[in-house]
Amino acid sequence: MQDILINWTPQETRVAVIENGAVQDLYIERALERGLVGNIYAGRVARVLPGMQSAFIDIGLERAAFLHVADVILNGNGRSDNGAPAVPIERLVFEGQTLTVQVIKDPIGSKGARVSTQVSIAGRLLVFLPHDNHIGISQKIGSQELREQLRARMNQLVQLPDGTTPAGGFILRTNAEDATDAELADDIAYLRKTWAAIRERGFKAPPGSLLYQDLSLVERVLRDLSNDLTQAIRVDSRIQYEALLAFGEVFTPRAVKKLSHYEGERPIFDLYNIDDEIARALARRVDLKSGGYLIIDQTEALTTVDVNTGGFVGTRNFDDTIFKTNLEATQAIARQLRLRNLGGIIIIDFIDMSREEHQAAVLAELRKQLARDRTRITVSGFTNLGLVEMTRKRTRESLAHMLCEPCPTCEAKGQVKTARSVCYDILREILREARQFNPKEFRIIAAPAVVEMLLDEENQHLAGLSDFIGKPISLQAEPTGSPEAYDIVLL
């Protein structure tokens, strides 16, 4: 069973999914960082450019949006069989015309948003295409036989009780592979209601009006996160609670009965020390209960997870100690991938196991723990070097990328030079400059720890350099922000 806690403020929404008393998933959304992609507007054609086969559309923003002929689908007109525009844009749209358009690319710099008339609305399991009538299946879904089975089920589910099929097509998303008919039917109903509401607003709203904005994180809790295992959804904002009630009664009625307003004196995230969990999820080291630990390093290309025994010595032989540590690590790794939302290529370096049955058991346990993840995962097994290779689909920014920025001191290297290394850099630089310039004196301005070392342990080398170049060298300690930063002033 799981509980979902929602901490809401005007600037930020945070959602935690709790299972067995521990945080399993974290979601964060900031008001100022929400983009426009997915928004649907009542647009007005401001200008048609036949030479560029495009048009500028006024959607109520500071800059007009850009519509290319390849993104225009009206009354069946659009691309030909070879992918080229079947009809020129001047025959598809005209100045002053009202169009329902969807943003497919955010504004960048001086360029306006890019829009399309081919509207799509994403649900939990499906994507609804109001202007299309076919049933599509994600390319990542299994075998051809499974794809045909899903298509046949969808053809039955989209029909109304009288046997007719309303306009509009659907694409099954990757996570619909194991969905039940009831779950698919709920998503179909939700998406059709959403499109009906958009059309109704479109008939009444003036050009430049926002007709639909992709759901906020709070609303996606009801649509995407709530399931049969959810026993309670608690939100600490009365305003958001009432808004969720209204939203849920229309679109997700089964989730409404689980919703409640949290009125406790303690902050809602304090109930499970979630802020401490967030802090731990930003650290490299993750301690295991046995005394072992993980080291997690996230780079641009991939994420590595190193498993270590630490202080765990076990009660039997060393092989059993390693095996138990690796088994315990599988649960922690699966949880950390979700908490940190780590995606892309992931390499796990378990402690080397000499017995093949131990390797097989650890791999089976890892797959079991990863099966709880909502995100698509592929595990390739152990390589010849004893590493486990896996991939986890990127769905949003990782927790570290959302909450942190590169360290200005180490410039994201994760380490800085020692004071002694900086001292030797300075001595080499003075020697280099002494060959080019002839000042009366060299003055070193550096971090206090560097100056202290030059005055103490490296004093003999500093004095020897001064004698060699025949110039005095003075020192000035200043907090530089970075222990590696220094300046050499010629006096």
Coordinates of C-alpha atoms in Angstrom, one line a residue:
M1 CA 0.0 0.0 0.0
Q2 CA 1.1 3.6 -0.6
D3 CA 0.4 7.1 0.6
I4 CA 1.0 10.2 -1.5
L5 CA 1.9 13.5 0.2
I6 CA 1.6 16.8 -1.6
N7 CA 3.4 19.9 -0.3
W8 CA 2.2 23.0 -2.2
T9 CA 3.3 26.6 -2.3
P10 CA 2.7 29.2 -5.0
Q11 CA 6.3 28.8 -6.2
E12 CA 6.8 25.1 -6.0
T13 CA 4.9 21.8 -5.7
R14 CA 6.6 18.7 -4.2
V15 CA 5.1 15.2 -4.2
A16 CA 6.3 12.2 -2.3
V17 CA 5.1 8.6 -2.8
I18 CA 5.5 6.6 0.5
E19 CA 5.5 2.8 0.6
N20 CA 6.1 0.8 3.8
G21 CA 7.0 4.0 5.7
A22 CA 9.8 5.0 3.3
V23 CA 9.9 7.5 0.4
Q24 CA 10.0 5.7 -2.9
D25 CA 9.4 8.5 -5.4
L26 CA 9.9 12.3 -5.5
Y27 CA 8.4 14.8 -7.9
I28 CA 9.1 18.5 -8.0
E29 CA 7.6 21.2 -10.2
R30 CA 8.4 25.0 -10.1
A31 CA 5.9 27.5 -11.3
L32 CA 8.5 29.7 -13.2
E33 CA 10.0 26.7 -15.0
R34 CA 6.9 25.3 -16.6
G35 CA 7.2 25.6 -20.4
L36 CA 4.6 26.1 -23.1
V37 CA 5.0 22.8 -25.0
G38 CA 1.7 21.0 -25.0
N39 CA -0.4 24.2 -24.5
I40 CA -3.3 24.6 -26.8
Y41 CA -4.4 28.1 -27.9
A42 CA -7.1 29.7 -30.0
G43 CA -4.8 31.4 -32.6
R44 CA -5.4 34.0 -35.3
V45 CA -3.4 33.9 -38.5
A46 CA -1.5 37.2 -38.5
R47 CA 0.5 36.8 -41.7
V48 CA 1.0 34.1 -44.4
L49 CA 4.4 33.8 -46.0
P50 CA 4.1 31.7 -49.2
G51 CA 7.8 32.0 -49.9
M52 CA 8.7 30.3 -46.6
Q53 CA 5.6 28.1 -46.7
S54 CA 4.8 29.2 -43.2
A55 CA 2.6 31.6 -41.3
F56 CA 2.7 33.7 -38.1
I57 CA 0.0 32.9 -35.6
D58 CA -1.1 35.3 -32.8
I59 CA -1.6 33.2 -29.7
G60 CA -1.6 36.0 -27.2
L61 CA 2.1 35.9 -26.3
E62 CA 4.7 38.6 -26.7
R63 CA 5.9 37.2 -30.0
A64 CA 3.8 35.6 -32.7
A65 CA 4.1 31.8 -33.1
F66 CA 5.5 30.1 -36.2
L67 CA 3.5 27.6 -38.2
H68 CA 5.1 25.6 -41.0
V69 CA 3.1 24.0 -43.7
A70 CA 4.4 20.6 -42.6
D71 CA 2.5 21.1 -39.3
V72 CA -0.8 22.0 -40.9
I73 CA -3.5 19.4 -41.0
L74 CA -6.9 20.8 -41.9
N75 CA -9.9 18.9 -43.3
G76 CA -7.7 16.0 -44.4
N77 CA -5.1 18.2 -46.1
G78 CA -1.5 17.8 -45.0
R79 CA 1.4 15.7 -46.3
S80 CA 1.5 13.6 -49.4
D81 CA 2.6 10.0 -49.5
N82 CA 6.2 11.0 -49.9
G83 CA 6.1 13.3 -46.8
A84 CA 6.1 16.6 -48.8
P85 CA 3.3 19.1 -48.3
A86 CA 0.3 18.1 -50.4
V87 CA -1.2 21.6 -50.6
P88 CA 0.7 25.0 -50.3
I89 CA 0.1 26.9 -47.1
E90 CA -1.7 29.9 -48.9
R91 CA -4.4 27.4 -49.8
L92 CA -4.7 26.1 -46.3
V93 CA -4.8 29.2 -44.1
F94 CA -5.6 32.9 -44.7
E95 CA -4.9 36.1 -42.7
G96 CA -7.5 36.6 -39.9
Q97 CA -8.5 33.0 -39.8
T98 CA -9.0 31.4 -36.3
L99 CA -7.1 28.2 -35.7
T100 CA -6.7 25.8 -32.8
V101 CA -3.0 25.2 -32.5
Q102 CA -0.7 23.4 -30.0
V103 CA 2.8 24.5 -29.0
I104 CA 5.4 22.0 -30.1
K105 CA 8.5 24.0 -29.3
D106 CA 9.1 26.7 -26.7
P107 CA 10.1 30.3 -27.6
I108 CA 13.9 30.7 -27.8
G109 CA 15.6 34.1 -27.7
S110 CA 14.0 36.3 -30.3
K111 CA 12.1 33.5 -31.9
G112 CA 8.4 32.8 -31.1
A113 CA 7.0 29.4 -30.2
R114 CA 6.5 26.8 -33.0
V115 CA 3.0 25.5 -33.3
S116 CA 1.0 22.8 -35.1
T117 CA -2.6 22.3 -35.9
Q118 CA -2.2 18.5 -35.3
V119 CA -3.3 18.5 -31.6
S120 CA -2.4 15.6 -29.3
I121 CA -3.3 15.2 -25.7
A122 CA -1.3 12.9 -23.4
G123 CA -2.9 10.7 -20.8
R124 CA -1.5 8.2 -18.4
L125 CA -1.4 5.3 -20.9
L126 CA -2.6 6.8 -24.2
V127 CA -2.1 9.8 -26.4
F128 CA -5.4 11.1 -28.0
L129 CA -5.3 12.4 -31.6
P130 CA -8.6 14.3 -32.2
H131 CA -7.9 14.8 -35.9
D132 CA -6.9 11.3 -36.6
N133 CA -8.8 8.0 -36.5
H134 CA -6.1 5.2 -36.4
I135 CA -4.9 3.2 -33.4
G136 CA -1.1 3.4 -33.0
I137 CA 1.2 1.4 -30.8
S138 CA 4.5 2.6 -29.4
Q139 CA 7.4 1.1 -31.3
K140 CA 8.9 0.0 -28.0
I141 CA 6.1 -2.3 -27.1
G142 CA 7.1 -6.0 -27.4
S143 CA 6.4 -8.4 -30.2
Q144 CA 4.1 -8.0 -33.3
E145 CA 1.7 -10.5 -31.8
L146 CA 1.3 -8.4 -28.6
R147 CA 0.9 -5.2 -30.6
E148 CA -1.9 -6.8 -32.6
Q149 CA -3.6 -8.0 -29.4
L150 CA -3.4 -4.4 -27.9
R151 CA -4.8 -2.9 -31.2
A152 CA -7.7 -5.4 -31.1
R153 CA -8.5 -4.6 -27.5
M154 CA -8.4 -0.8 -28.2
N155 CA -10.7 -1.2 -31.2
Q156 CA -13.3 -2.7 -28.9
L157 CA -12.7 -0.2 -26.1
V158 CA -13.1 3.0 -28.2
Q159 CA -16.6 2.0 -29.3
L160 CA -19.6 3.5 -27.7
P161 CA -22.4 1.2 -26.2
D162 CA -24.4 1.6 -29.4
G163 CA -21.5 0.2 -31.5
T164 CA -20.4 3.5 -33.0
T165 CA -16.9 4.9 -32.8
P166 CA -16.4 8.7 -32.1
A167 CA -13.9 10.6 -34.1
G168 CA -10.3 10.6 -32.8
G169 CA -7.5 8.1 -32.7
F170 CA -5.2 6.9 -30.0
I171 CA -1.5 5.9 -29.6
L172 CA -0.7 3.4 -26.8
R173 CA 2.3 4.6 -24.8
T174 CA 5.0 2.3 -23.7
N175 CA 3.6 2.0 -20.2
A176 CA 0.3 0.7 -21.6
E177 CA 1.9 -2.7 -22.4
D178 CA 0.5 -4.3 -19.2
A179 CA -2.5 -2.2 -18.7
T180 CA -5.9 -3.7 -18.0
D181 CA -9.0 -3.0 -20.0
A182 CA -10.4 -0.9 -17.1
E183 CA -7.3 1.2 -16.9
L184 CA -7.4 1.8 -20.7
A185 CA -11.1 2.6 -20.6
D186 CA -10.5 5.2 -17.8
D187 CA -7.8 6.9 -19.9
I188 CA -10.0 6.9 -23.0
A189 CA -12.8 8.6 -21.0
Y190 CA -10.5 11.1 -19.5
L191 CA -9.0 12.1 -22.8
R192 CA -12.3 12.4 -24.6
K193 CA -13.7 14.6 -21.7
T194 CA -10.6 16.8 -21.9
W195 CA -11.0 17.3 -25.7
A196 CA -14.7 18.1 -25.3
A197 CA -13.9 20.8 -22.7
I198 CA -11.2 22.3 -25.0
R199 CA -13.6 22.4 -28.0
E200 CA -16.3 24.1 -25.9
R201 CA -13.8 26.7 -24.7
G202 CA -12.6 27.2 -28.3
F203 CA -16.1 28.1 -29.5
K204 CA -16.5 30.8 -26.8
A205 CA -12.9 32.2 -26.3
P206 CA -11.5 35.0 -28.5
P207 CA -8.3 34.5 -30.5
G208 CA -5.2 34.5 -28.4
S209 CA -6.8 32.6 -25.5
L210 CA -5.2 29.7 -23.8
L211 CA -7.6 26.7 -24.2
Y212 CA -5.6 24.0 -22.5
Q213 CA -2.5 23.7 -20.4
D214 CA -0.8 20.4 -19.7
L215 CA -1.8 19.3 -16.2
S216 CA 0.1 20.6 -13.2
L217 CA 2.0 18.2 -11.0
V218 CA -0.9 18.3 -8.5
E219 CA -3.4 17.2 -11.1
R220 CA -1.0 14.5 -12.5
V221 CA -1.0 12.9 -9.1
L222 CA -4.7 12.0 -9.6
R223 CA -4.2 11.0 -13.3
D224 CA -0.8 9.3 -13.3
L225 CA 0.2 8.3 -9.7
S226 CA -2.9 7.2 -8.0
N227 CA -3.7 3.5 -8.5
D228 CA -5.3 0.6 -6.7
L229 CA -2.4 0.4 -4.2
T230 CA -2.9 4.1 -3.2
Q231 CA -4.8 4.3 0.1
A232 CA -4.5 8.1 0.8
I233 CA -3.6 11.3 -1.0
R234 CA -3.0 14.2 1.4
V235 CA -2.4 17.8 0.3
D236 CA -1.5 20.6 2.7
S237 CA -3.2 23.4 0.8
R238 CA -6.9 24.0 1.2
I239 CA -7.0 25.8 -2.2
Q240 CA -5.4 23.0 -4.0
Y241 CA -7.5 20.4 -2.2
E242 CA -10.7 22.0 -3.4
A243 CA -9.3 22.4 -7.0
L244 CA -8.3 18.7 -7.0
L245 CA -11.8 17.7 -5.8
A246 CA -13.3 19.6 -8.7
F247 CA -10.8 18.2 -11.2
G248 CA -11.1 14.6 -9.9
E249 CA -14.9 14.5 -9.8
V250 CA -14.9 15.2 -13.6
F251 CA -11.9 13.4 -14.8
T252 CA -10.7 10.8 -12.2
P253 CA -13.7 10.0 -10.0
R254 CA -12.1 6.8 -8.6
A255 CA -9.2 8.8 -7.0
V256 CA -11.4 11.4 -5.3
K257 CA -12.4 9.3 -2.4
K258 CA -8.7 8.9 -1.4
L259 CA -8.1 12.7 -1.3
S260 CA -7.9 14.6 2.0
H261 CA -6.8 18.0 3.2
Y262 CA -3.9 17.7 5.7
E263 CA -4.4 20.1 8.6
G264 CA -1.7 19.0 11.0
E265 CA 0.6 21.4 12.9
R266 CA 3.8 19.8 11.6
P267 CA 4.8 20.4 7.9
I268 CA 3.4 17.5 5.9
F269 CA 6.9 16.4 4.7
D270 CA 8.1 16.2 8.3
L271 CA 5.8 13.2 8.8
Y272 CA 8.4 11.0 7.0
N273 CA 11.5 13.2 7.2
I274 CA 11.3 13.7 3.5
D275 CA 13.5 16.8 3.5
D276 CA 16.2 14.7 5.0
E277 CA 15.6 12.1 2.3
I278 CA 16.0 14.8 -0.4
A279 CA 19.3 15.9 1.2
R280 CA 20.6 12.3 1.2
A281 CA 19.4 11.8 -2.4
L282 CA 21.8 14.6 -3.4
A283 CA 24.8 13.0 -1.8
R284 CA 27.3 10.6 -3.5
R285 CA 27.3 8.1 -0.7
V286 CA 24.3 6.0 0.4
D287 CA 24.7 4.0 3.5
L288 CA 23.2 0.5 3.8
K289 CA 21.8 -0.9 7.0
S290 CA 24.4 -3.7 7.2
G291 CA 27.3 -1.2 7.2
G292 CA 28.0 -1.4 3.5
Y293 CA 27.5 1.6 1.2
L294 CA 26.9 2.8 -2.4
I295 CA 28.8 5.5 -4.3
I296 CA 26.7 7.1 -7.0
D297 CA 28.3 9.3 -9.6
Q298 CA 26.2 11.0 -12.3
T299 CA 28.0 12.2 -15.4
E300 CA 26.9 13.6 -18.8
A301 CA 27.3 10.2 -20.5
L302 CA 26.2 7.7 -17.8
T303 CA 25.6 7.0 -14.1
T304 CA 27.8 4.7 -12.1
V305 CA 26.9 2.9 -8.9
D306 CA 29.7 1.3 -6.9
V307 CA 28.8 -1.2 -4.1
N308 CA 31.2 -1.5 -1.1
T309 CA 31.2 -3.7 2.0
G310 CA 32.3 -0.9 4.3
G311 CA 32.1 -2.0 7.9
F312 CA 30.0 -5.1 7.2
V313 CA 32.1 -8.2 8.1
G314 CA 29.3 -10.8 8.3
T315 CA 29.0 -13.8 10.6
R316 CA 30.2 -16.5 8.2
N317 CA 32.7 -16.6 5.4
F318 CA 33.7 -13.7 3.1
D319 CA 31.7 -15.0 0.1
D320 CA 28.5 -14.8 2.1
T321 CA 29.3 -11.3 3.3
I322 CA 29.8 -10.1 -0.3
F323 CA 26.6 -11.9 -1.4
K324 CA 24.5 -10.4 1.4
T325 CA 25.8 -6.9 0.8
N326 CA 25.1 -7.2 -2.9
L327 CA 21.6 -8.4 -2.2
E328 CA 20.9 -5.6 0.1
A329 CA 22.3 -3.1 -2.4
T330 CA 19.8 -4.1 -5.1
Q331 CA 16.9 -2.7 -3.1
A332 CA 18.8 0.5 -2.3
I333 CA 19.9 0.9 -5.9
A334 CA 16.3 0.5 -7.3
R335 CA 15.0 3.1 -4.7
Q336 CA 17.8 5.6 -5.4
L337 CA 17.2 5.4 -9.2
R338 CA 13.6 6.4 -8.6
L339 CA 14.3 9.1 -5.9
R340 CA 17.0 10.7 -8.0
N341 CA 15.2 10.1 -11.3
L342 CA 18.4 8.8 -12.9
G343 CA 18.0 8.0 -16.6
G344 CA 20.1 6.9 -19.5
I345 CA 22.9 4.4 -19.2
I346 CA 23.6 3.1 -15.7
I347 CA 26.6 0.9 -14.8
I348 CA 26.5 -1.0 -11.5
D349 CA 29.7 -2.4 -10.0
F350 CA 28.7 -5.0 -7.5
I351 CA 31.3 -6.5 -5.3
D352 CA 33.0 -9.3 -7.2
M353 CA 31.3 -12.7 -6.6
S354 CA 33.2 -15.9 -7.3
R355 CA 30.1 -18.1 -7.4
E356 CA 27.8 -18.0 -10.5
E357 CA 24.7 -18.9 -8.4
H358 CA 25.3 -15.8 -6.3
Q359 CA 25.6 -13.6 -9.5
A360 CA 22.3 -15.1 -10.8
A361 CA 20.5 -14.5 -7.5
V362 CA 21.7 -10.9 -7.2
L363 CA 20.6 -10.2 -10.8
A364 CA 17.2 -11.8 -10.2
E365 CA 16.7 -9.7 -7.1
L366 CA 17.8 -6.5 -8.9
R367 CA 15.2 -7.2 -11.6
K368 CA 12.6 -7.9 -9.0
Q369 CA 13.2 -4.6 -7.2
L370 CA 13.3 -2.6 -10.5
A371 CA 10.0 -4.1 -11.6
R372 CA 8.2 -1.6 -9.2
D373 CA 9.6 1.3 -11.3
R374 CA 7.0 3.1 -13.4
T375 CA 9.7 4.1 -15.9
R376 CA 10.8 1.7 -18.6
I377 CA 14.0 -0.2 -17.7
T378 CA 16.2 -2.7 -19.6
V379 CA 18.8 -4.8 -17.7
S380 CA 21.5 -6.5 -19.8
G381 CA 23.0 -8.6 -17.1
F382 CA 26.7 -9.0 -16.0
T383 CA 29.4 -8.2 -18.5
N384 CA 32.8 -10.0 -18.8
L385 CA 34.2 -7.4 -16.4
G386 CA 31.6 -8.2 -13.8
L387 CA 29.6 -5.0 -14.3
V388 CA 25.8 -4.8 -14.7
E389 CA 24.7 -2.7 -17.6
M390 CA 21.2 -1.2 -17.7
T391 CA 19.2 1.6 -19.1
R392 CA 16.4 3.7 -17.6
K393 CA 14.3 5.9 -19.8
R394 CA 14.8 9.7 -19.2
T395 CA 11.4 11.2 -18.3
R396 CA 12.4 14.5 -16.7
E397 CA 15.4 16.2 -15.2
S398 CA 17.2 14.3 -12.5
L399 CA 16.8 15.5 -8.9
A400 CA 20.4 16.8 -8.8
H401 CA 20.0 18.7 -12.1
M402 CA 16.8 20.3 -10.9
L403 CA 17.9 21.3 -7.4
C404 CA 21.7 21.9 -7.9
E405 CA 24.1 23.6 -10.2
P406 CA 27.8 23.0 -10.9
C407 CA 30.1 24.0 -8.0
P408 CA 31.8 27.4 -8.8
T409 CA 34.8 26.4 -6.7
C410 CA 35.7 23.1 -8.4
E411 CA 34.0 23.9 -11.7
A412 CA 32.0 20.6 -11.4
K413 CA 35.1 18.4 -11.2
G414 CA 34.1 17.2 -7.7
Q415 CA 37.6 18.0 -6.3
V416 CA 40.1 20.8 -6.0
K417 CA 43.9 21.0 -5.9
T418 CA 45.7 20.7 -2.6
A419 CA 47.3 23.8 -1.1
R420 CA 50.7 22.3 -1.9
S421 CA 49.8 21.8 -5.6
V422 CA 48.7 25.4 -5.8
C423 CA 52.0 26.5 -4.1
Y424 CA 54.0 24.7 -6.8
D425 CA 51.8 26.2 -9.6
I426 CA 52.6 29.7 -8.2
L427 CA 56.3 29.0 -7.9
R428 CA 56.4 27.8 -11.6
E429 CA 54.4 30.8 -12.7
I430 CA 56.8 33.3 -10.9
L431 CA 59.8 31.6 -12.6
R432 CA 58.0 31.9 -16.0
E433 CA 57.2 35.6 -15.5
A434 CA 60.7 36.4 -14.2
R435 CA 62.1 35.4 -17.6
Q436 CA 59.8 37.9 -19.4
F437 CA 59.5 40.8 -17.0
N438 CA 61.8 42.8 -14.7
P439 CA 59.7 44.1 -11.8
K440 CA 61.0 45.3 -8.5
E441 CA 59.0 42.8 -6.6
F442 CA 56.6 39.9 -7.1
R443 CA 53.5 39.8 -4.9
I444 CA 51.5 36.6 -4.5
I445 CA 47.8 37.0 -3.7
A446 CA 46.2 33.6 -2.8
A447 CA 43.9 31.8 -0.5
P448 CA 44.9 31.8 3.3
A449 CA 45.7 28.1 3.3
V450 CA 48.1 28.5 0.4
V451 CA 49.8 31.6 1.9
E452 CA 50.2 29.7 5.2
M453 CA 51.9 26.8 3.5
L454 CA 54.3 29.2 1.6
L455 CA 55.2 30.8 4.9
D456 CA 55.7 27.4 6.7
E457 CA 56.4 24.1 5.0
E458 CA 57.3 25.6 1.6
N459 CA 59.2 28.6 3.0
Q460 CA 62.6 27.2 2.0
H461 CA 61.5 26.7 -1.6
L462 CA 60.0 30.2 -1.8
A463 CA 63.2 31.7 -0.4
G464 CA 65.3 29.7 -2.9
L465 CA 63.3 30.9 -5.8
S466 CA 63.6 34.6 -4.6
D467 CA 67.4 34.2 -4.5
F468 CA 67.5 32.5 -7.9
I469 CA 65.5 35.3 -9.7
G470 CA 67.1 38.0 -7.6
K471 CA 63.8 39.6 -6.7
P472 CA 61.8 39.8 -3.4
I473 CA 58.6 37.9 -3.2
S474 CA 55.8 39.1 -0.8
L475 CA 52.6 37.3 0.2
Q476 CA 49.0 38.6 0.7
A477 CA 46.3 36.3 1.9
E478 CA 42.8 37.0 0.6
P479 CA 39.7 34.8 0.5
T480 CA 39.4 34.0 -3.2
G481 CA 36.3 31.9 -3.3
S482 CA 38.3 29.1 -4.8
P483 CA 41.3 27.5 -3.0
E484 CA 42.9 27.1 -6.5
A485 CA 42.7 30.8 -7.4
Y486 CA 45.7 33.1 -7.1
D487 CA 47.2 36.2 -8.7
I488 CA 50.8 37.3 -9.1
V489 CA 51.2 41.1 -9.1
L490 CA 54.3 42.7 -10.6
L491 CA 55.4 45.8 -8.5

